[in-house]
Tab-separated table of C-alpha atoms in Angstrom:
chain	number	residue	atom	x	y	z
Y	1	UNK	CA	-1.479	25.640	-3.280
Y	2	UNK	CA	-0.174	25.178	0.073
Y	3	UNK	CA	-0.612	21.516	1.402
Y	4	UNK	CA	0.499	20.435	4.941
Y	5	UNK	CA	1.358	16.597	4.772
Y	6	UNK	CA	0.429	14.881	8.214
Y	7	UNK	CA	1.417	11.176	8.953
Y	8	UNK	CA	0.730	10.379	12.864
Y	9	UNK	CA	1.893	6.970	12.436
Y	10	UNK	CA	4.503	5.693	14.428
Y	11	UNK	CA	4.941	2.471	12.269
Y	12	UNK	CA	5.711	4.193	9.037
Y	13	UNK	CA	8.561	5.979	8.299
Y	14	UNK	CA	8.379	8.309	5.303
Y	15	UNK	CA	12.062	7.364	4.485
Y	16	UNK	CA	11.374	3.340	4.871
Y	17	UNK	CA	10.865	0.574	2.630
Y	18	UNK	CA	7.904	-0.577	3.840
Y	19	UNK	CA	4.626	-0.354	1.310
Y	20	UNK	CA	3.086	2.906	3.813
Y	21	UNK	CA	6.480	4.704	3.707
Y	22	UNK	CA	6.623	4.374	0.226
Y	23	UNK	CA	2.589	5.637	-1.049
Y	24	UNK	CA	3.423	8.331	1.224
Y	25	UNK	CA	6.670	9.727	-0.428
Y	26	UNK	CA	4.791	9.045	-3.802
Y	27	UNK	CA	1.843	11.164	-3.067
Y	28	UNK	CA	4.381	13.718	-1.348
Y	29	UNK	CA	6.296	13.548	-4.807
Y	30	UNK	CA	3.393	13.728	-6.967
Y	31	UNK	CA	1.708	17.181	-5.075
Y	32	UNK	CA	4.923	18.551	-5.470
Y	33	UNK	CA	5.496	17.399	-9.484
Y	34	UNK	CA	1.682	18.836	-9.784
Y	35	UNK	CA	3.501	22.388	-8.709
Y	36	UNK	CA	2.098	22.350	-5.339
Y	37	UNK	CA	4.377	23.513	-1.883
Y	38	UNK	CA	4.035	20.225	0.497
Y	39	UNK	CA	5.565	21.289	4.426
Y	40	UNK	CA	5.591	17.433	5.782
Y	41	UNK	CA	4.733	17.089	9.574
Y	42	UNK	CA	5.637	12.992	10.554
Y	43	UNK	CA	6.066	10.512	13.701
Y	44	UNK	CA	9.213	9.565	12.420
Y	45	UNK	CA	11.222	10.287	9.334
Y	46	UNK	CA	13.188	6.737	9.121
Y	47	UNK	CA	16.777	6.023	8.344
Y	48	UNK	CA	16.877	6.068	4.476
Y	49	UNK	CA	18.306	8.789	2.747
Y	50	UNK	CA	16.175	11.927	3.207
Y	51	UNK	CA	14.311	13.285	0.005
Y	52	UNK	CA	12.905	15.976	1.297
Y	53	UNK	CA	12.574	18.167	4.774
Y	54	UNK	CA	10.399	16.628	6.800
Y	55	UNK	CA	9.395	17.860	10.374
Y	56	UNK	CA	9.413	14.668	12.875
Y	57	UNK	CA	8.197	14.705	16.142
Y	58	UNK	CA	8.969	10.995	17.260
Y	59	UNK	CA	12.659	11.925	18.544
Y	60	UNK	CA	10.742	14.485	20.823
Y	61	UNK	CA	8.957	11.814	23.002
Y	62	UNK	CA	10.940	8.693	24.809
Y	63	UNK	CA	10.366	5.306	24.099
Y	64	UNK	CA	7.493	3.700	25.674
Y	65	UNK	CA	7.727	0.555	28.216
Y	66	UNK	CA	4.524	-1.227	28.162
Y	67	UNK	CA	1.349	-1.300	25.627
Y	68	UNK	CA	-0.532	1.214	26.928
Y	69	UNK	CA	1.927	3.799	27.127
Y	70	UNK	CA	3.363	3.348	23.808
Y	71	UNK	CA	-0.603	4.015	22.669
Y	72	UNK	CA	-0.483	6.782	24.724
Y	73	UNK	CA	2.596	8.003	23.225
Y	74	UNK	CA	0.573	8.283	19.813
Y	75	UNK	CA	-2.201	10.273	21.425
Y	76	UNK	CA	0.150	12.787	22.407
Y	77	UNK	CA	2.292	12.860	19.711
Y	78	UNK	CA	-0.613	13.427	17.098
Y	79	UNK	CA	-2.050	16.131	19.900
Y	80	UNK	CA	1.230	18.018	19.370
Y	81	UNK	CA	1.314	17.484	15.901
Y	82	UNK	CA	-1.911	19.662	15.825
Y	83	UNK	CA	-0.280	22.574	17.577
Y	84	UNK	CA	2.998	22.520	15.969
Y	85	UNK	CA	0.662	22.373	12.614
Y	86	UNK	CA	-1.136	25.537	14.063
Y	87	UNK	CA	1.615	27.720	14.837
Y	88	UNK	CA	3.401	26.796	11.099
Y	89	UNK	CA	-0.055	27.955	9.841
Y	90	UNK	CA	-0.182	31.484	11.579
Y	91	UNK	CA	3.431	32.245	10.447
Y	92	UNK	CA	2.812	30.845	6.792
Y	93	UNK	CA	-0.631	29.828	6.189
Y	94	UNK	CA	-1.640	26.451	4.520
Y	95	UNK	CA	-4.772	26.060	1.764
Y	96	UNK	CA	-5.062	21.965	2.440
Y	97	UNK	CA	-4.573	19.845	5.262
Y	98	UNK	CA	-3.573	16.242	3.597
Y	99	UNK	CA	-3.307	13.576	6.675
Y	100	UNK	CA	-2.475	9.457	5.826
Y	101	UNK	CA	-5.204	8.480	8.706
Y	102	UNK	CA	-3.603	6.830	11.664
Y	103	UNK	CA	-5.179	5.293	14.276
Y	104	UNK	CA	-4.342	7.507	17.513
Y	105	UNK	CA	-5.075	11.259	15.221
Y	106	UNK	CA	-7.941	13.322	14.832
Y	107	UNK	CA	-4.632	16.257	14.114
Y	108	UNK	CA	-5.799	16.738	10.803
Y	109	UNK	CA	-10.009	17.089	11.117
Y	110	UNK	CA	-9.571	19.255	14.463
Y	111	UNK	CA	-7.041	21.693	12.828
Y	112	UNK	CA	-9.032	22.126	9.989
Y	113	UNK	CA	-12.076	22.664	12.281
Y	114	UNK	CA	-10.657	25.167	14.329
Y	115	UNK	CA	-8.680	27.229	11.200
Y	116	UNK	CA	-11.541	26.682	8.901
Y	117	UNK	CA	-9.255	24.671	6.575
Y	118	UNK	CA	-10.109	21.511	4.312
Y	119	UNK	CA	-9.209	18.637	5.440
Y	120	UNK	CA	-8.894	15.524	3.796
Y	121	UNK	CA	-8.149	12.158	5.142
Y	122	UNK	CA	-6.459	9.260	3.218
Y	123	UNK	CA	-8.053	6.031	4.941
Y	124	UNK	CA	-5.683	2.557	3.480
Y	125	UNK	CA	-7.476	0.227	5.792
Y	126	UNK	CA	-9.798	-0.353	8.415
Y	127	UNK	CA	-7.129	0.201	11.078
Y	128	UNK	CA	-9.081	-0.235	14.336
Y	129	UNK	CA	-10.315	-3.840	13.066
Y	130	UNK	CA	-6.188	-4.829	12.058
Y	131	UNK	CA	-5.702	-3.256	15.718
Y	132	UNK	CA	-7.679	-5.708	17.173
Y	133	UNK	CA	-7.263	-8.947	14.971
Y	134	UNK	CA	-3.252	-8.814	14.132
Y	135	UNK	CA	-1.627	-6.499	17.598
Y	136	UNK	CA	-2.138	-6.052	21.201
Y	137	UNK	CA	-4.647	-3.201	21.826
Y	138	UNK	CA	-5.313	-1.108	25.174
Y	139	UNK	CA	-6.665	1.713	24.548
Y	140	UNK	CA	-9.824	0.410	22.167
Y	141	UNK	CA	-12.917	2.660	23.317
Y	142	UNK	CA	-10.170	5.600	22.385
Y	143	UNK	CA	-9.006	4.505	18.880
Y	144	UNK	CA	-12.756	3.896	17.995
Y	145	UNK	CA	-13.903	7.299	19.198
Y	146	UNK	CA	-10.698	9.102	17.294
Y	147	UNK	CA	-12.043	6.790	14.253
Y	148	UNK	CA	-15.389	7.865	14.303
Y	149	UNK	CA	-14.329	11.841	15.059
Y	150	UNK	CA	-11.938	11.861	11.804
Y	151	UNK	CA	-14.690	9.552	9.480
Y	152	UNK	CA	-17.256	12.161	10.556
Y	153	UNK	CA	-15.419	15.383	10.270
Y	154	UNK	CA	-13.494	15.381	7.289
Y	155	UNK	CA	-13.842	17.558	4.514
Y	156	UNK	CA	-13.313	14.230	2.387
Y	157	UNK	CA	-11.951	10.933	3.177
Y	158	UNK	CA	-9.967	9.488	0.013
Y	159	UNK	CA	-10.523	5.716	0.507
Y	160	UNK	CA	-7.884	2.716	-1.398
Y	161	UNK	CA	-11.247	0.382	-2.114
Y	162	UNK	CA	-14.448	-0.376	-2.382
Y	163	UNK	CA	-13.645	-2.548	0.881
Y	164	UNK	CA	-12.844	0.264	2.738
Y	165	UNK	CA	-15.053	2.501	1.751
Y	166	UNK	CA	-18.248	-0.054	2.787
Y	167	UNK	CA	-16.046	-0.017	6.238
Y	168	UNK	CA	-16.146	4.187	6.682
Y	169	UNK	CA	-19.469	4.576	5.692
Y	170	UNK	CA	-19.954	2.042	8.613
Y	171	UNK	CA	-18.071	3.630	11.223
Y	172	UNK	CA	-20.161	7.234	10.465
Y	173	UNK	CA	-18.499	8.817	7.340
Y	174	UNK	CA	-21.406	10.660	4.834
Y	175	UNK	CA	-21.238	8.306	1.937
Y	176	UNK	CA	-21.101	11.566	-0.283
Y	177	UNK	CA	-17.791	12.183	1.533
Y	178	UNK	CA	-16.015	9.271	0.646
Y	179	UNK	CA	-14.151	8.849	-2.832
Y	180	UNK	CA	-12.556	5.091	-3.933
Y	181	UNK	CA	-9.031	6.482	-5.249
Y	182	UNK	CA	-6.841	3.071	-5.582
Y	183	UNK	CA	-3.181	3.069	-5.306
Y	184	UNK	CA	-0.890	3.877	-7.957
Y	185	UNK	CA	2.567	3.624	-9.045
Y	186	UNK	CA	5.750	5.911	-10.360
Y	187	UNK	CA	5.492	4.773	-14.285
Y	188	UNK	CA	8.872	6.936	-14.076
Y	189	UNK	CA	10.514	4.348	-12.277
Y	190	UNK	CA	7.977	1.110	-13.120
Y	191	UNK	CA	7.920	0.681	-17.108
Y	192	UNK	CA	8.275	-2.408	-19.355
Y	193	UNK	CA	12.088	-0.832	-20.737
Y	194	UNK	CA	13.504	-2.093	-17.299
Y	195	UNK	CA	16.207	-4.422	-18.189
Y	196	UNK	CA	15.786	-7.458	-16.230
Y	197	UNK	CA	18.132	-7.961	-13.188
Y	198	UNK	CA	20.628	-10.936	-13.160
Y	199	UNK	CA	19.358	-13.294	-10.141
Y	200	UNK	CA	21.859	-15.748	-8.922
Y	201	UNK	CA	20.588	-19.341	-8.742
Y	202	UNK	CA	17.885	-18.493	-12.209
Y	203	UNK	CA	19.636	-19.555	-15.716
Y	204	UNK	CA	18.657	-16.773	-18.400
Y	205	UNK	CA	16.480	-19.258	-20.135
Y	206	UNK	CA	14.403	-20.550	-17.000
Y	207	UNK	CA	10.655	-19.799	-16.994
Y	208	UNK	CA	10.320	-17.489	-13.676
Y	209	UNK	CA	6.567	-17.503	-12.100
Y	210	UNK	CA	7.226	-13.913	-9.867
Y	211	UNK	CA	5.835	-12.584	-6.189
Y	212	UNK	CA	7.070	-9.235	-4.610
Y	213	UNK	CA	5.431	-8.477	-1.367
Y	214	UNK	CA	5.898	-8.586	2.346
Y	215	UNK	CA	5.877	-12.871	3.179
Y	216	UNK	CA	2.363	-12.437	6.106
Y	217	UNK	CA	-0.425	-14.783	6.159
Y	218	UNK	CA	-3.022	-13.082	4.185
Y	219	UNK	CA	-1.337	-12.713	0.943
Y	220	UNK	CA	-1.210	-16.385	0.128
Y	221	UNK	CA	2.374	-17.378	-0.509
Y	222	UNK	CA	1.642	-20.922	0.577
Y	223	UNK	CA	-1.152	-21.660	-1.767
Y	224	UNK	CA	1.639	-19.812	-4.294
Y	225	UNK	CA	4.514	-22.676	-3.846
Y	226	UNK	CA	1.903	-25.434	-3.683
Y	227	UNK	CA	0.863	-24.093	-7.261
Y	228	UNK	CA	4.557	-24.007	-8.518
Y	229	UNK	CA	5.642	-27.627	-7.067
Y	230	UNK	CA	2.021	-28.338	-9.743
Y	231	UNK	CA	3.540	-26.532	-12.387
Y	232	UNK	CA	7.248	-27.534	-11.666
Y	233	UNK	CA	5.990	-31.365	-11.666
Y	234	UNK	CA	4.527	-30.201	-15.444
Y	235	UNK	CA	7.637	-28.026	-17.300
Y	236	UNK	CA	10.383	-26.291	-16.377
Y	237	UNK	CA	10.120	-23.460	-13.805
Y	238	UNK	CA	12.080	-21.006	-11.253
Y	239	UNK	CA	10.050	-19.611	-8.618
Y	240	UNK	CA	11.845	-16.021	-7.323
Y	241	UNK	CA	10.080	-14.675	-3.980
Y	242	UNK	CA	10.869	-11.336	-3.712
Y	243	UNK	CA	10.314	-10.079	0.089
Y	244	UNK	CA	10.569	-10.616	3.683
Y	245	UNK	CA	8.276	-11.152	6.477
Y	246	UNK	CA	6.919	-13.436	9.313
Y	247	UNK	CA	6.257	-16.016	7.328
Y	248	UNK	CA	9.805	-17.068	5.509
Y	249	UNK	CA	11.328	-19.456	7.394
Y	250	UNK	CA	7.523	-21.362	7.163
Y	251	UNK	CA	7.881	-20.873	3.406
Y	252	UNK	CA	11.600	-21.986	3.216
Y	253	UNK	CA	10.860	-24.934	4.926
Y	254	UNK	CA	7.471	-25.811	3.073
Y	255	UNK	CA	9.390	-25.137	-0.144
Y	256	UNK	CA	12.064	-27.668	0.960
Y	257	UNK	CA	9.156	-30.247	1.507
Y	258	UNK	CA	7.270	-30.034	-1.362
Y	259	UNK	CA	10.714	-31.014	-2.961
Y	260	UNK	CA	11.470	-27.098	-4.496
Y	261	UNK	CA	14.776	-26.671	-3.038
Y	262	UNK	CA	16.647	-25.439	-6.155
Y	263	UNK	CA	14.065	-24.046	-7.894
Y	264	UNK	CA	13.115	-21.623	-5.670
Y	265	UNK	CA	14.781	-18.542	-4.674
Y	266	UNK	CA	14.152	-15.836	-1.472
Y	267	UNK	CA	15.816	-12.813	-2.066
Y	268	UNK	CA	14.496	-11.012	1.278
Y	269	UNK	CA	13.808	-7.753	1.815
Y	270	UNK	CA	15.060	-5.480	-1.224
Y	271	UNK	CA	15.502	-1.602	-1.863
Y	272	UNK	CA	12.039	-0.413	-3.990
Y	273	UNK	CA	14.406	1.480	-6.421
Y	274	UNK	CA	15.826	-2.351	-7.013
Y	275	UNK	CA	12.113	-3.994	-7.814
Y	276	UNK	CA	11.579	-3.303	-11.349
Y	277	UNK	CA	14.827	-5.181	-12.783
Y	278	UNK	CA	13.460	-8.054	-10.287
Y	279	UNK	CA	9.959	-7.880	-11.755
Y	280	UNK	CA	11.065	-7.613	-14.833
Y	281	UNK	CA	12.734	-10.984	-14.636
Y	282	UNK	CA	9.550	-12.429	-14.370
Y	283	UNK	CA	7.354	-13.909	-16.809
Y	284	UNK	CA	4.516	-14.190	-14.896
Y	285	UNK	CA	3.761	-12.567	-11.952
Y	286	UNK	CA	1.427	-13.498	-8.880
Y	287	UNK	CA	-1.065	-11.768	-6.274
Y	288	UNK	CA	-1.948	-15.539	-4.926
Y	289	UNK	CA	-4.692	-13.940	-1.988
Y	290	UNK	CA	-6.117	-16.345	-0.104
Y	291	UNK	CA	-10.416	-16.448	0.268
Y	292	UNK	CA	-10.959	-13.886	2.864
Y	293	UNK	CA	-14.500	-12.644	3.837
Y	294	UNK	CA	-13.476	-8.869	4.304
Y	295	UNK	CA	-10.566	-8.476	1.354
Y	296	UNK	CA	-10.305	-4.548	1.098
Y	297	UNK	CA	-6.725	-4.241	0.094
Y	298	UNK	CA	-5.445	-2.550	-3.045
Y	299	UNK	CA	-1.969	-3.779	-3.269
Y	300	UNK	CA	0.916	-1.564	-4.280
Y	301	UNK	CA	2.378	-4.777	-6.016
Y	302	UNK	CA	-0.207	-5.499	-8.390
Y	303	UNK	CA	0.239	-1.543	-9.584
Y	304	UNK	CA	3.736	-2.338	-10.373
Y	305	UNK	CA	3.601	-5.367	-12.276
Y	306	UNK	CA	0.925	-3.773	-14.577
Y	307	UNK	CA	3.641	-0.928	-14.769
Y	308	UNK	CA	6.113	-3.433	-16.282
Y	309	UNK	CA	3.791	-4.600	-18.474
Y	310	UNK	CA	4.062	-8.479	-16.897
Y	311	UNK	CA	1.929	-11.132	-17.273
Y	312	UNK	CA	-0.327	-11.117	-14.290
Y	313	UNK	CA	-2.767	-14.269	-12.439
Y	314	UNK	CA	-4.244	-13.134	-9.473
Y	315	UNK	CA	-6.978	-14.515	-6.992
Y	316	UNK	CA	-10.338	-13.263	-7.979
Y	317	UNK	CA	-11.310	-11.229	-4.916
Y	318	UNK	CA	-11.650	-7.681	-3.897
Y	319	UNK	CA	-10.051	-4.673	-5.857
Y	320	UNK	CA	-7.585	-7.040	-7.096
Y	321	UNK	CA	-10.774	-8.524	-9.495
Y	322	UNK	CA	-11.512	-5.319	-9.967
Y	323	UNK	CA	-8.917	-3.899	-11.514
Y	324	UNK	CA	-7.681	-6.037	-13.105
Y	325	UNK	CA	-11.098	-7.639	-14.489
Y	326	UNK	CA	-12.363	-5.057	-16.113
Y	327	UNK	CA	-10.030	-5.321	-19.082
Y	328	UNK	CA	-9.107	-8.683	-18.567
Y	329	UNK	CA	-5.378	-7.361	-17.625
Y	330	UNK	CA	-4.889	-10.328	-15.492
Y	331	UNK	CA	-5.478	-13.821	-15.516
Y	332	UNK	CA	-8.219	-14.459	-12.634
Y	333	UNK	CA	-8.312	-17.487	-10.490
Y	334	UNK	CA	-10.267	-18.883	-7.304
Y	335	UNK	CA	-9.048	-17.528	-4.074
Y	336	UNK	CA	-6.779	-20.250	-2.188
Y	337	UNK	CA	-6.902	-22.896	-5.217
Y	338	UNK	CA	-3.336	-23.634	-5.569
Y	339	UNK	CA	-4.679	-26.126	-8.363
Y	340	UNK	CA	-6.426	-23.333	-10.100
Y	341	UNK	CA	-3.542	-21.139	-9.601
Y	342	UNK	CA	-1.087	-23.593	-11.214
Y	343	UNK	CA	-3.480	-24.187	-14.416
Y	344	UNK	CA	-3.348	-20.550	-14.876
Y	345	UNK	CA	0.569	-20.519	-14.568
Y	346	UNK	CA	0.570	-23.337	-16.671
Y	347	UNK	CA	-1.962	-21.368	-19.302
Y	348	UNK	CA	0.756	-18.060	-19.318
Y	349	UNK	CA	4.133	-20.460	-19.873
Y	350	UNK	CA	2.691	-22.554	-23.117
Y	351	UNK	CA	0.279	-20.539	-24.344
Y	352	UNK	CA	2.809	-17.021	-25.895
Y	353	UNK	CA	-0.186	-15.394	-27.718
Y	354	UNK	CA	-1.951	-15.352	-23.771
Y	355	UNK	CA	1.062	-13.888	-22.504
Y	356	UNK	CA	1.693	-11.836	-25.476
Y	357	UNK	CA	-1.684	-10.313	-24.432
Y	358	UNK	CA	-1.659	-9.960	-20.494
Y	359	UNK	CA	1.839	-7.942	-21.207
Y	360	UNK	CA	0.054	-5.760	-23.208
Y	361	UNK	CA	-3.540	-5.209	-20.985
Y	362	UNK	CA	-1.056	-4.526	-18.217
Y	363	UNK	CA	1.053	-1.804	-19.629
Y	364	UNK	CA	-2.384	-0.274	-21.380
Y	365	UNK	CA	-3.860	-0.769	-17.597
Y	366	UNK	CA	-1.136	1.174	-15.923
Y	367	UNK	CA	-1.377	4.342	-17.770
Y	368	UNK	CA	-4.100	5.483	-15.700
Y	369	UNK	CA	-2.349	4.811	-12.600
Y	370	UNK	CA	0.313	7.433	-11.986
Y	371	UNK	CA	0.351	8.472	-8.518
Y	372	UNK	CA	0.484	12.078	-10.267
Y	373	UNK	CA	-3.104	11.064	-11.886
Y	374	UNK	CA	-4.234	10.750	-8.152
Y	375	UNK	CA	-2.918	13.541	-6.476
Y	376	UNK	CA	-5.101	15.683	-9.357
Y	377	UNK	CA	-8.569	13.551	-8.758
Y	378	UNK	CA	-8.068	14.353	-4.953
Y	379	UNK	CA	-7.178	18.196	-5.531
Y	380	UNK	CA	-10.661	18.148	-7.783
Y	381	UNK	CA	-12.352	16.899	-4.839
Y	382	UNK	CA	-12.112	20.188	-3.158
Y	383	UNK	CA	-14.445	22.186	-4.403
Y	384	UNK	CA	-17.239	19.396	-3.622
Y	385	UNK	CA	-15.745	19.779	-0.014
Y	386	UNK	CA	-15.468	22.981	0.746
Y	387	UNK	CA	-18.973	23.252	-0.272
Y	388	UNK	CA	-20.523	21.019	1.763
């Protein structure tokens, strides 16, 4: 099969390190691995080392100076997107049109319309709401009418949770068009054999409670180091932090008040080829998220720590309950309880037969994940969607 890759979004790179960049290559990867020819049409190919060809328009339109033209930017890029996707398909035709949705493209949906081709859209969050709530926004009455043109005119929209699904079917997508397919991770590269990485700063004998992730708000850090100044006050601990973002500097400095300078270590921002030695140094690892009404994320991180088979204690709320519920893979606490949180860190240090266990639900767990797995259950969705 012939599958044109589209990613409209200015903000990820497919050569990057952010979490976006990286699901893309993976699902790039795994069409190809699954014997598939993938032609990649991007806003911007990044500066890391180039895996494949990739066909970026970004360098094609200058740098905007205000808001509203940089939104305007996207329109146009995405618009020529389409036509550049066009003319590749008259000189070598395409079978699937595969687009990451973005918030200023309908590319993908009016291609397909006009060339008769499937089209299906990969939705990771409800973009227009993060528009509004986390980033300036102009052009608003536009994003929501591109949002509700690609929801309604996909062949299929391949949703990352339950969360976001609720949110399509909102905004105008056919329920019987919209399929939960979580994230996943590359069990080539993830896998409890990692050696663990030396860390300066962590003796080989400490007790290291584990979070990778970009350092923002909503995925709880805080409630995370008031938990480990609990668990430090009760044995023997290293916290290791493994990410950058917004928030450090207000972590650093609320880790040196609660008293945790020395015990706890920021590496910043790190290569994802260098994660799984740095996960597997952990002995337990967190997803500390915060109570939030709307929580529709399905975290890349919590994929990866099943992969190496770690000992996992998450907040019980959205996918992250669900996945890692069902088999009781993780150790579930109450959202924002840095009390709770600390009991169950606590629970995984002293208690080796609990540990013993989680290891093993997580490696079990992360079998089913492979981003390969994935790209098959969305290639079986086609018949169902060029049917109806």
């Amino acid at each position: 099969m012939r599958i044109a890759y589209l990613c409209a979004d200015g903000g990820i790179p497919v050569f990057g390190q952010k979490g976006g960049s990286v699901h893309v290559r993976a699902m790039i990867k795994a069409f190809r691995d699954e014997g598939h020819e993938v032609e990649v049409f991007c806003a911007e190919a990044g500066t890391d080392a180039a895996e494949f060809p990739v066909i970026a328009l970004g360098p094609d339109f200058p740098t905007a100076a205000d808001r509203e033209a940089k939104e305007r930017r996207l329109i146009e890029l995405a618009a020529a997107m389409q036509r550049l996707f066009e003319q590749r398909h008259r000189d070598h035709p395409f079978d699937l049109i595969y687009e990451r949705y973005a918030l200023w493209s309908a590319a993908g949906v009016r291609a397909g319309q006009r060339l008769g081709l499937p089209a299906v859209i990969e939705v990771n969050a409800p973009l227009v709401e993060e528009q509004a709530l986390f980033r300036k926004f102009v052009l608003r009455d536009e994003a929501r009418a591109i949002e509700s043109e690609v929801f309604s005119k996909a062949a299929a929209l391949v949703v990352v949770s339950r969360g976001v699904a609720d949110y399509a079917q909102s905004r105008g997508a056919a329920r019987s068009k919209v399929h939960v397919i979580g994230n996943a991770v590359d069990t080539s590269l993830f896998h409890p054999a990692v050696a663990a990485a030396r860390v300066p700063g962590i003796a080989d004998t400490d007790f290291v409670v584990g979070f990778t992730g970009s350092l923002k708000a909503w995925h709880g850090t805080e409630v995370l180091l008031d938990a480990f100044a609990l668990v430090r006050d009760r044995l023997p601990a290293h916290l290791l932090i493994v990410g950058d973002g917004p928030e450090r500097d207000t972590l650093m400095q609320r880790a040196e008040g609660l008293g945790l300078t020395g015990s706890v270590t920021f590496t910043g921002w790190v290569a994802h080829q260098d994660l799984p030695g740095l996960i597997a140094r952990m002995d337990v690892a967190a997803a500390p998220y915060p109570a939030m009404v709307n929580n529709y994320f399905s975290p890349l991180k919590l994929f990866e720590y099943l992969a190496m088979g770690r000992a996992i204690v998450a907040s019980r709320i959205g996918q992250t309950a669900d996945l890692l519920g069902q088999d009781g893979s993780g150790l579930l606490v109450r959202p924002g309880d840095a009390v709770a949180l600390a009991d169950g860190l606590q629970k995984v240090a002293t208690d080796p037969d609990l540990s013993c266990h989680l290891r093993h639900k997580a490696a079990h767990q992360a079998s089913h994940h492979d981003w390969r797995a994935n790209a098959r259950r969305i290639l079986d969705l086609l018949p169902k969607a060029q049917a109806a």
